[in-house]
Amino acid sequence: MKYDFQTIVDRRNVGAFKWEEMRRIDPTVGDDIVPLSVADMEFKNPPEIIEGLKHYLDGAVLGYTEPTEQYLSAVCGWMERRHGWKIDPEWIVTTPGVVPALYASVQVFTQPGDGVLIMTPVYYPFYEAMTINDRRVVKTSLINNGGRYEIDFDDFEAKAKESSVKLLLLCSPHNPVGRVWTREELERIGRICIDNNVLVVSDEIHFDLVMPGYKHIMFGSISEEFAQHSIVCTAPSKTFNLAGMQASNMIIANEQLREKFVAHFDAAAIYYLNILSYKACEIAYTKCDQWLEELLGVIRENRDYVAGYLAKHHPQVKVTPIEATYLLWMDFRALGMDNEALEALMQKDARLFLDEGYVFGEDGSGFERMNLACPKSVVEAAMARLTAALENHGR
């Protein structure tokens, strides 16, 4: 292996959010505990990005900067090379993150009181984008079919037909359940939404993190009609651990939608990204394919280790087999614990700082989401602490 995915990076006292949050929860937590919650990685960034930024800074003037032709070419090249979608550079709208783009989409394309459709359990900012902006949460629950989640299309279509529903926030690949939606599923989603004039805003931030045997299909790549009826949200942040750079690329083929979306950010005086975020994204999309391939192997190994460990030692804990993302969705409901007790078991007894399932909605109660983007030694230590905690509780 060319790259280092085994060194544990000390992220204490540098403002790393999930590390600081862990210490707010438990100020006595030991230095050997690594939080496995918020979706950024416990790996060093690709060296090509670090060295490339150093070289860039040697000759850069840190003034106002807009996307260059090289930047746009890198984004277009990545979409075509990795995902088979040939896009026009004019379709790219940069935003300082996908979450701000989700909020903006809700604000621009719906009105207070309108319904926004989501498939739950789902990434918690989806809820916040609606509740903060006085929109109505319209949820359709995914069906947990023996550990693999499926869409209840009868309920989905019934909700999409409601006159107040104007927008679908689609999570693809899905966070937290790790599904890669098939072409057939996406086509059915799109047909229902188009027929009912529901705009699709597709959060595809995990689109590069797909396990072997699965293929992510970008919503807008399915057809021209789908491209014209959607906003596709992408970023290099999850793929290359660049969340702090706050660089995201919205793909908006429909000119009218694009103009309205851009006008919203213009009204807030948000015109360009940080100068270094452009360069980091450009380097990632042109020089880091091999790093990504090795990363996917590490995630797969960690996934298989945890699934095998739990099946052997704690078969009552069911693991959803992730098809994409580096986030493992684990079902602890067989323990018979409420959310408060399960959270206490994890944080106080096991010293496991995960994302509690209930934050993803009612359908997440009794579940835990574990970040697998860390050295295997961290995963092994986490499982050992879980076993000790469960044994202490006679479980």
Tab-separated table of C-alpha atoms in Angstrom:
chain	number	residue	atom	x	y	z
A	1	MET	CA	0.000	0.000	0.000
A	2	LYS	CA	1.433	3.360	-1.044
A	3	TYR	CA	-0.450	5.542	1.443
A	4	ASP	CA	-0.603	5.641	5.240
A	5	PHE	CA	-3.979	4.640	6.631
A	6	GLN	CA	-2.706	3.240	9.926
A	7	THR	CA	-1.204	6.220	11.765
A	8	ILE	CA	-3.545	7.594	14.417
A	9	VAL	CA	-3.615	11.360	13.994
A	10	ASP	CA	-3.766	13.345	17.230
A	11	ARG	CA	-6.538	15.883	16.663
A	12	ARG	CA	-6.781	17.158	20.202
A	13	ASN	CA	-6.660	20.928	20.792
A	14	VAL	CA	-6.836	21.884	17.113
A	15	GLY	CA	-10.565	22.640	17.026
A	16	ALA	CA	-11.610	19.325	15.445
A	17	PHE	CA	-15.344	19.411	16.105
A	18	LYS	CA	-16.024	15.798	17.018
A	19	TRP	CA	-12.942	15.629	19.270
A	20	GLU	CA	-14.014	18.771	21.118
A	21	GLU	CA	-17.591	17.489	21.344
A	22	MET	CA	-16.339	14.216	22.854
A	23	ARG	CA	-14.484	16.142	25.560
A	24	ARG	CA	-17.528	18.291	26.260
A	25	ILE	CA	-19.501	15.102	26.843
A	26	ASP	CA	-16.746	13.550	28.968
A	27	PRO	CA	-13.851	15.806	30.022
A	28	THR	CA	-12.107	12.791	31.600
A	29	VAL	CA	-11.928	10.739	28.406
A	30	GLY	CA	-8.505	9.216	27.863
A	31	ASP	CA	-6.058	10.317	25.194
A	32	ASP	CA	-6.323	6.886	23.587
A	33	ILE	CA	-10.022	7.288	22.715
A	34	VAL	CA	-10.868	8.315	19.146
A	35	PRO	CA	-14.395	9.614	18.469
A	36	LEU	CA	-16.231	7.774	15.695
A	37	SER	CA	-19.112	10.139	15.147
A	38	VAL	CA	-19.140	13.108	12.751
A	39	ALA	CA	-18.401	12.156	9.141
A	40	ASP	CA	-14.869	13.252	8.607
A	41	MET	CA	-11.902	10.884	8.557
A	42	GLU	CA	-9.238	10.005	11.088
A	43	PHE	CA	-6.688	9.802	8.268
A	44	LYS	CA	-4.069	12.158	6.950
A	45	ASN	CA	-5.117	13.980	3.821
A	46	PRO	CA	-3.746	12.741	0.495
A	47	PRO	CA	-0.123	13.942	0.369
A	48	GLU	CA	-0.691	15.214	-3.168
A	49	ILE	CA	-3.134	17.768	-1.777
A	50	ILE	CA	-0.872	18.893	1.059
A	51	GLU	CA	2.222	19.184	-1.124
A	52	GLY	CA	0.211	20.775	-3.922
A	53	LEU	CA	-1.151	23.459	-1.600
A	54	LYS	CA	2.327	24.173	-0.253
A	55	HIS	CA	3.635	24.613	-3.778
A	56	TYR	CA	0.660	26.786	-4.703
A	57	LEU	CA	1.185	29.041	-1.688
A	58	ASP	CA	4.792	29.673	-2.679
A	59	GLY	CA	3.613	31.734	-5.625
A	60	ALA	CA	0.049	32.675	-4.748
A	61	VAL	CA	-1.434	36.075	-4.031
A	62	LEU	CA	-4.262	35.483	-1.577
A	63	GLY	CA	-6.752	37.894	-3.106
A	64	TYR	CA	-10.327	37.582	-4.339
A	65	THR	CA	-10.511	34.445	-6.442
A	66	GLU	CA	-13.161	32.856	-8.657
A	67	PRO	CA	-13.235	29.399	-10.249
A	68	THR	CA	-10.572	29.050	-12.932
A	69	GLU	CA	-10.838	27.089	-16.164
A	70	GLN	CA	-8.556	24.487	-14.579
A	71	TYR	CA	-10.891	24.161	-11.614
A	72	LEU	CA	-14.009	23.757	-13.743
A	73	SER	CA	-12.205	21.305	-15.998
A	74	ALA	CA	-11.176	19.226	-12.984
A	75	VAL	CA	-14.760	19.055	-11.695
A	76	CYS	CA	-16.155	18.197	-15.126
A	77	GLY	CA	-13.425	15.605	-15.633
A	78	TRP	CA	-14.185	13.917	-12.310
A	79	MET	CA	-17.904	13.695	-13.034
A	80	GLU	CA	-17.282	12.141	-16.444
A	81	ARG	CA	-14.347	9.892	-15.521
A	82	ARG	CA	-15.690	8.545	-12.239
A	83	HIS	CA	-19.443	8.764	-12.793
A	84	GLY	CA	-20.081	8.798	-16.525
A	85	TRP	CA	-21.857	12.154	-16.571
A	86	LYS	CA	-20.658	14.730	-19.069
A	87	ILE	CA	-21.630	18.112	-17.668
A	88	ASP	CA	-21.278	21.661	-18.930
A	89	PRO	CA	-18.991	23.928	-16.856
A	90	GLU	CA	-21.805	26.485	-16.788
A	91	TRP	CA	-23.896	24.084	-14.730
A	92	ILE	CA	-21.445	24.232	-11.816
A	93	VAL	CA	-22.387	26.502	-8.931
A	94	THR	CA	-19.904	26.537	-6.047
A	95	THR	CA	-21.147	26.798	-2.475
A	96	PRO	CA	-19.358	26.689	0.901
A	97	GLY	CA	-20.727	23.243	1.659
A	98	VAL	CA	-23.593	20.951	0.699
A	99	VAL	CA	-25.621	21.719	3.834
A	100	PRO	CA	-25.833	25.452	2.982
A	101	ALA	CA	-26.970	24.395	-0.488
A	102	LEU	CA	-29.711	22.197	0.989
A	103	TYR	CA	-30.913	25.056	3.181
A	104	ALA	CA	-30.805	27.425	0.219
A	105	SER	CA	-32.798	25.014	-1.946
A	106	VAL	CA	-35.528	24.808	0.674
A	107	GLN	CA	-35.597	28.593	1.017
A	108	VAL	CA	-35.585	29.329	-2.717
A	109	PHE	CA	-37.878	26.663	-4.125
A	110	THR	CA	-40.495	26.357	-1.383
A	111	GLN	CA	-42.573	28.721	0.705
A	112	PRO	CA	-43.321	28.682	4.458
A	113	GLY	CA	-45.837	25.950	5.103
A	114	ASP	CA	-44.901	23.927	2.015
A	115	GLY	CA	-44.073	20.265	2.437
A	116	VAL	CA	-40.605	18.845	1.820
A	117	LEU	CA	-40.369	15.085	1.353
A	118	ILE	CA	-37.616	12.989	2.966
A	119	MET	CA	-36.953	9.252	3.291
A	120	THR	CA	-36.199	8.377	6.909
A	121	PRO	CA	-34.061	7.671	8.863
A	122	VAL	CA	-31.952	10.344	7.220
A	123	TYR	CA	-29.106	12.808	7.746
A	124	TYR	CA	-30.307	15.181	10.475
A	125	PRO	CA	-29.669	18.542	8.685
A	126	PHE	CA	-32.457	17.520	6.316
A	127	TYR	CA	-34.903	18.031	9.192
A	128	GLU	CA	-33.235	21.233	10.319
A	129	ALA	CA	-33.402	22.739	6.826
A	130	MET	CA	-37.177	22.475	7.085
A	131	THR	CA	-37.916	23.244	10.719
A	132	ILE	CA	-35.686	26.317	10.853
A	133	ASN	CA	-37.333	27.654	7.701
A	134	ASP	CA	-40.943	26.899	8.708
A	135	ARG	CA	-41.469	24.164	6.129
A	136	ARG	CA	-43.467	21.021	6.804
A	137	VAL	CA	-41.580	17.767	7.219
A	138	VAL	CA	-43.218	15.081	5.084
A	139	LYS	CA	-41.537	11.778	5.770
A	140	THR	CA	-41.798	8.393	4.181
A	141	SER	CA	-40.144	5.646	6.191
A	142	LEU	CA	-37.724	3.297	4.490
A	143	ILE	CA	-38.554	-0.374	4.933
A	144	ASN	CA	-35.954	-2.350	6.859
A	145	ASN	CA	-36.122	-5.656	4.999
A	146	GLY	CA	-33.867	-8.037	6.890
A	147	GLY	CA	-31.230	-5.360	7.389
A	148	ARG	CA	-31.394	-3.908	3.878
A	149	TYR	CA	-33.459	-0.785	3.454
A	150	GLU	CA	-35.945	-0.362	0.618
A	151	ILE	CA	-38.249	2.417	-0.501
A	152	ASP	CA	-41.978	2.136	0.243
A	153	PHE	CA	-42.987	3.421	-3.169
A	154	ASP	CA	-46.709	3.314	-2.459
A	155	ASP	CA	-46.239	5.662	0.490
A	156	PHE	CA	-43.624	7.700	-1.369
A	157	GLU	CA	-45.964	8.336	-4.277
A	158	ALA	CA	-48.906	9.126	-2.007
A	159	LYS	CA	-46.818	11.743	-0.182
A	160	ALA	CA	-45.444	13.192	-3.443
A	161	LYS	CA	-48.995	13.684	-4.705
A	162	GLU	CA	-49.893	15.933	-1.769
A	163	SER	CA	-50.461	19.391	-3.195
A	164	SER	CA	-48.313	21.078	-0.556
A	165	VAL	CA	-45.219	18.958	-1.301
A	166	LYS	CA	-42.896	20.948	-3.546
A	167	LEU	CA	-39.479	19.405	-3.055
A	168	LEU	CA	-37.739	16.096	-2.344
A	169	LEU	CA	-34.476	16.032	-0.422
A	170	LEU	CA	-32.942	12.830	-1.774
A	171	CYS	CA	-29.950	11.302	0.023
A	172	SER	CA	-27.965	9.312	-2.549
A	173	PRO	CA	-26.055	7.266	-1.467
A	174	HIS	CA	-28.211	7.225	1.630
A	175	ASN	CA	-26.889	8.375	4.982
A	176	PRO	CA	-27.143	6.656	7.465
A	177	VAL	CA	-28.374	3.345	6.012
A	178	GLY	CA	-25.646	3.092	3.362
A	179	ARG	CA	-27.845	2.220	0.386
A	180	VAL	CA	-26.788	2.802	-3.213
A	181	TRP	CA	-30.051	3.377	-5.045
A	182	THR	CA	-30.327	1.358	-8.246
A	183	ARG	CA	-31.076	2.913	-11.608
A	184	GLU	CA	-34.561	1.440	-11.454
A	185	GLU	CA	-35.206	2.972	-8.029
A	186	LEU	CA	-33.908	6.371	-9.129
A	187	GLU	CA	-35.959	6.283	-12.323
A	188	ARG	CA	-39.067	5.534	-10.308
A	189	ILE	CA	-38.301	8.313	-7.827
A	190	GLY	CA	-37.715	10.750	-10.666
A	191	ARG	CA	-40.840	9.792	-12.594
A	192	ILE	CA	-43.049	10.231	-9.539
A	193	CYS	CA	-41.496	13.596	-8.726
A	194	ILE	CA	-41.650	14.948	-12.265
A	195	ASP	CA	-45.258	13.835	-12.714
A	196	ASN	CA	-46.179	15.621	-9.484
A	197	ASN	CA	-44.017	18.725	-10.022
A	198	VAL	CA	-41.781	17.958	-7.058
A	199	LEU	CA	-38.256	19.317	-7.484
A	200	VAL	CA	-35.500	16.819	-6.660
A	201	VAL	CA	-32.527	18.094	-4.660
A	202	SER	CA	-30.126	15.166	-4.573
A	203	ASP	CA	-27.437	15.182	-1.904
A	204	GLU	CA	-24.700	13.025	-3.446
A	205	ILE	CA	-21.821	14.021	-1.197
A	206	HIS	CA	-20.891	10.349	-0.577
A	207	PHE	CA	-20.993	9.507	-4.296
A	208	ASP	CA	-17.354	8.423	-4.544
A	209	LEU	CA	-17.406	6.138	-1.508
A	210	VAL	CA	-19.002	3.075	-3.070
A	211	MET	CA	-18.166	-0.495	-2.127
A	212	PRO	CA	-17.216	-3.164	-4.713
A	213	GLY	CA	-20.180	-4.652	-6.523
A	214	TYR	CA	-22.212	-1.447	-6.461
A	215	LYS	CA	-22.401	1.546	-8.779
A	216	HIS	CA	-23.589	4.999	-7.864
A	217	ILE	CA	-25.697	6.688	-10.524
A	218	MET	CA	-25.903	10.457	-10.410
A	219	PHE	CA	-29.537	11.521	-10.563
A	220	GLY	CA	-29.017	14.114	-13.275
A	221	SER	CA	-27.127	11.667	-15.489
A	222	ILE	CA	-30.161	9.430	-16.023
A	223	SER	CA	-31.752	11.642	-18.661
A	224	GLU	CA	-31.962	15.219	-19.849
A	225	GLU	CA	-35.415	15.411	-18.300
A	226	PHE	CA	-34.041	14.346	-14.921
A	227	ALA	CA	-31.155	16.809	-15.208
A	228	GLN	CA	-33.593	19.631	-15.913
A	229	HIS	CA	-35.706	18.708	-12.888
A	230	SER	CA	-32.984	18.496	-10.272
A	231	ILE	CA	-30.167	20.061	-8.322
A	232	VAL	CA	-27.338	17.598	-7.737
A	233	CYS	CA	-25.140	18.388	-4.739
A	234	THR	CA	-21.530	17.173	-4.817
A	235	ALA	CA	-18.283	17.874	-2.989
A	236	PRO	CA	-14.767	16.485	-2.569
A	237	SER	CA	-15.112	16.813	1.196
A	238	LYS	CA	-16.171	13.302	2.232
A	239	THR	CA	-14.025	11.643	-0.430
A	240	PHE	CA	-10.745	13.347	0.461
A	241	ASN	CA	-11.364	14.543	4.033
A	242	LEU	CA	-11.661	18.192	3.010
A	243	ALA	CA	-14.716	19.279	4.998
A	244	GLY	CA	-12.796	22.188	6.513
A	245	MET	CA	-12.136	23.584	3.038
A	246	GLN	CA	-15.890	24.098	2.537
A	247	ALA	CA	-15.820	23.496	-1.205
A	248	SER	CA	-18.897	22.066	-2.910
A	249	ASN	CA	-20.155	21.916	-6.473
A	250	MET	CA	-23.858	22.047	-7.258
A	251	ILE	CA	-24.707	20.719	-10.711
A	252	ILE	CA	-27.733	22.641	-11.991
A	253	ALA	CA	-28.487	22.057	-15.679
A	254	ASN	CA	-31.752	24.005	-15.660
A	255	GLU	CA	-30.875	27.644	-16.323
A	256	GLN	CA	-33.905	29.067	-14.511
A	257	LEU	CA	-33.269	26.982	-11.415
A	258	ARG	CA	-29.595	27.935	-11.542
A	259	GLU	CA	-30.329	31.655	-11.771
A	260	LYS	CA	-32.701	31.541	-8.803
A	261	PHE	CA	-30.226	29.514	-6.768
A	262	VAL	CA	-27.315	31.855	-7.526
A	263	ALA	CA	-29.459	34.921	-6.783
A	264	HIS	CA	-30.091	33.589	-3.279
A	265	PHE	CA	-26.377	33.421	-2.510
A	266	ASP	CA	-25.787	36.780	-4.184
A	267	ALA	CA	-28.380	38.298	-1.844
A	268	ALA	CA	-26.312	37.025	1.077
A	269	ALA	CA	-23.080	38.360	-0.495
A	270	ILE	CA	-21.703	34.829	-0.862
A	271	TYR	CA	-19.944	34.967	-4.210
A	272	TYR	CA	-16.804	32.832	-4.116
A	273	LEU	CA	-15.111	30.135	-2.105
A	274	ASN	CA	-11.951	30.303	-0.066
A	275	ILE	CA	-8.979	30.564	-2.433
A	276	LEU	CA	-7.373	27.366	-1.109
A	277	SER	CA	-10.584	25.349	-1.418
A	278	TYR	CA	-10.523	25.758	-5.200
A	279	LYS	CA	-6.989	24.470	-5.425
A	280	ALA	CA	-7.584	21.601	-2.989
A	281	CYS	CA	-10.569	20.405	-5.016
A	282	GLU	CA	-8.670	20.743	-8.286
A	283	ILE	CA	-5.745	18.684	-6.968
A	284	ALA	CA	-8.055	16.062	-5.480
A	285	TYR	CA	-9.926	15.591	-8.742
A	286	THR	CA	-6.802	15.394	-10.900
A	287	LYS	CA	-4.143	13.650	-8.779
A	288	CYS	CA	-5.760	11.554	-6.055
A	289	ASP	CA	-7.518	8.644	-7.756
A	290	GLN	CA	-5.063	6.086	-6.363
A	291	TRP	CA	-5.431	7.408	-2.820
A	292	LEU	CA	-9.192	6.980	-3.128
A	293	GLU	CA	-8.859	3.415	-4.370
A	294	GLU	CA	-6.700	2.495	-1.378
A	295	LEU	CA	-9.094	4.274	0.990
A	296	LEU	CA	-12.014	2.204	-0.306
A	297	GLY	CA	-10.069	-0.950	0.464
A	298	VAL	CA	-9.484	0.218	4.041
A	299	ILE	CA	-13.162	1.073	4.536
A	300	ARG	CA	-14.194	-2.314	3.165
A	301	GLU	CA	-11.779	-4.088	5.518
A	302	ASN	CA	-13.077	-2.151	8.540
A	303	ARG	CA	-16.673	-2.825	7.514
A	304	ASP	CA	-16.056	-6.541	7.223
A	305	TYR	CA	-14.150	-6.656	10.510
A	306	VAL	CA	-16.943	-5.010	12.520
A	307	ALA	CA	-19.656	-7.069	10.848
A	308	GLY	CA	-17.743	-10.291	11.505
A	309	TYR	CA	-16.868	-9.340	15.085
A	310	LEU	CA	-20.449	-8.513	16.009
A	311	ALA	CA	-21.822	-11.610	14.306
A	312	LYS	CA	-19.439	-13.738	16.353
A	313	HIS	CA	-19.499	-12.012	19.733
A	314	HIS	CA	-22.785	-10.079	19.789
A	315	PRO	CA	-25.192	-11.583	17.247
A	316	GLN	CA	-28.060	-9.666	18.824
A	317	VAL	CA	-26.546	-6.500	17.307
A	318	LYS	CA	-27.489	-6.408	13.641
A	319	VAL	CA	-25.306	-4.614	11.099
A	320	THR	CA	-26.756	-3.045	7.976
A	321	PRO	CA	-24.394	-4.036	5.136
A	322	ILE	CA	-23.246	-0.701	3.772
A	323	GLU	CA	-23.121	-0.391	-0.003
A	324	ALA	CA	-21.588	3.088	0.181
A	325	THR	CA	-20.287	5.737	2.615
A	326	TYR	CA	-17.910	4.948	5.477
A	327	LEU	CA	-20.732	5.040	8.026
A	328	LEU	CA	-21.918	1.775	9.559
A	329	TRP	CA	-25.563	1.564	10.706
A	330	MET	CA	-25.973	-0.822	13.632
A	331	ASP	CA	-29.226	-2.061	15.180
A	332	PHE	CA	-29.101	-2.400	18.994
A	333	ARG	CA	-32.857	-2.691	19.518
A	334	ALA	CA	-32.593	-6.299	20.676
A	335	LEU	CA	-30.923	-5.024	23.862
A	336	GLY	CA	-34.273	-3.556	24.912
A	337	MET	CA	-32.788	-0.197	25.923
A	338	ASP	CA	-34.350	3.197	25.371
A	339	ASN	CA	-32.370	5.956	23.652
A	340	GLU	CA	-31.081	7.459	26.889
A	341	ALA	CA	-29.875	4.140	28.275
A	342	LEU	CA	-28.237	3.120	25.002
A	343	GLU	CA	-26.437	6.448	24.736
A	344	ALA	CA	-25.191	6.109	28.314
A	345	LEU	CA	-23.953	2.577	27.616
A	346	MET	CA	-21.996	3.785	24.622
A	347	GLN	CA	-20.505	6.961	26.050
A	348	LYS	CA	-20.048	6.199	29.737
A	349	ASP	CA	-19.391	2.463	29.768
A	350	ALA	CA	-17.899	1.654	26.373
A	351	ARG	CA	-16.322	5.080	25.823
A	352	LEU	CA	-17.724	4.881	22.307
A	353	PHE	CA	-18.609	8.281	20.904
A	354	LEU	CA	-20.788	7.461	17.919
A	355	ASP	CA	-23.756	9.226	16.337
A	356	GLU	CA	-26.899	8.203	18.169
A	357	GLY	CA	-29.524	6.786	15.863
A	358	TYR	CA	-32.345	8.936	17.205
A	359	VAL	CA	-30.788	12.092	15.721
A	360	PHE	CA	-31.696	10.688	12.297
A	361	GLY	CA	-35.382	10.665	13.225
A	362	GLU	CA	-37.788	8.350	14.994
A	363	ASP	CA	-36.892	5.507	12.627
A	364	GLY	CA	-33.351	5.648	13.987
A	365	SER	CA	-34.238	4.936	17.618
A	366	GLY	CA	-32.232	2.008	18.935
A	367	PHE	CA	-29.526	2.363	16.281
A	368	GLU	CA	-25.977	3.698	16.304
A	369	ARG	CA	-23.940	5.117	13.421
A	370	MET	CA	-20.216	4.329	13.484
A	371	ASN	CA	-17.569	6.100	11.423
A	372	LEU	CA	-15.267	3.520	9.807
A	373	ALA	CA	-12.831	6.027	8.307
A	374	CYS	CA	-10.105	5.365	10.841
A	375	PRO	CA	-7.130	3.034	11.326
A	376	LYS	CA	-8.103	-0.592	11.885
A	377	SER	CA	-6.476	-0.527	15.319
A	378	VAL	CA	-9.048	2.100	16.353
A	379	VAL	CA	-11.889	-0.137	15.169
A	380	GLU	CA	-10.457	-3.128	17.017
A	381	ALA	CA	-10.121	-1.137	20.248
A	382	ALA	CA	-13.683	0.158	19.868
A	383	MET	CA	-15.080	-3.353	19.534
A	384	ALA	CA	-13.124	-4.532	22.582
A	385	ARG	CA	-14.574	-1.691	24.676
A	386	LEU	CA	-18.071	-2.510	23.425
A	387	THR	CA	-17.670	-6.143	24.477
A	388	ALA	CA	-16.476	-5.152	27.936
A	389	ALA	CA	-19.426	-2.785	28.392
A	390	LEU	CA	-21.989	-5.343	27.233
A	391	GLU	CA	-20.532	-8.019	29.478
A	392	ASN	CA	-20.663	-5.663	32.446
A	393	HIS	CA	-24.358	-5.160	31.726
A	394	GLY	CA	-24.940	-8.883	31.376
A	395	ARG	CA	-25.811	-8.513	27.724
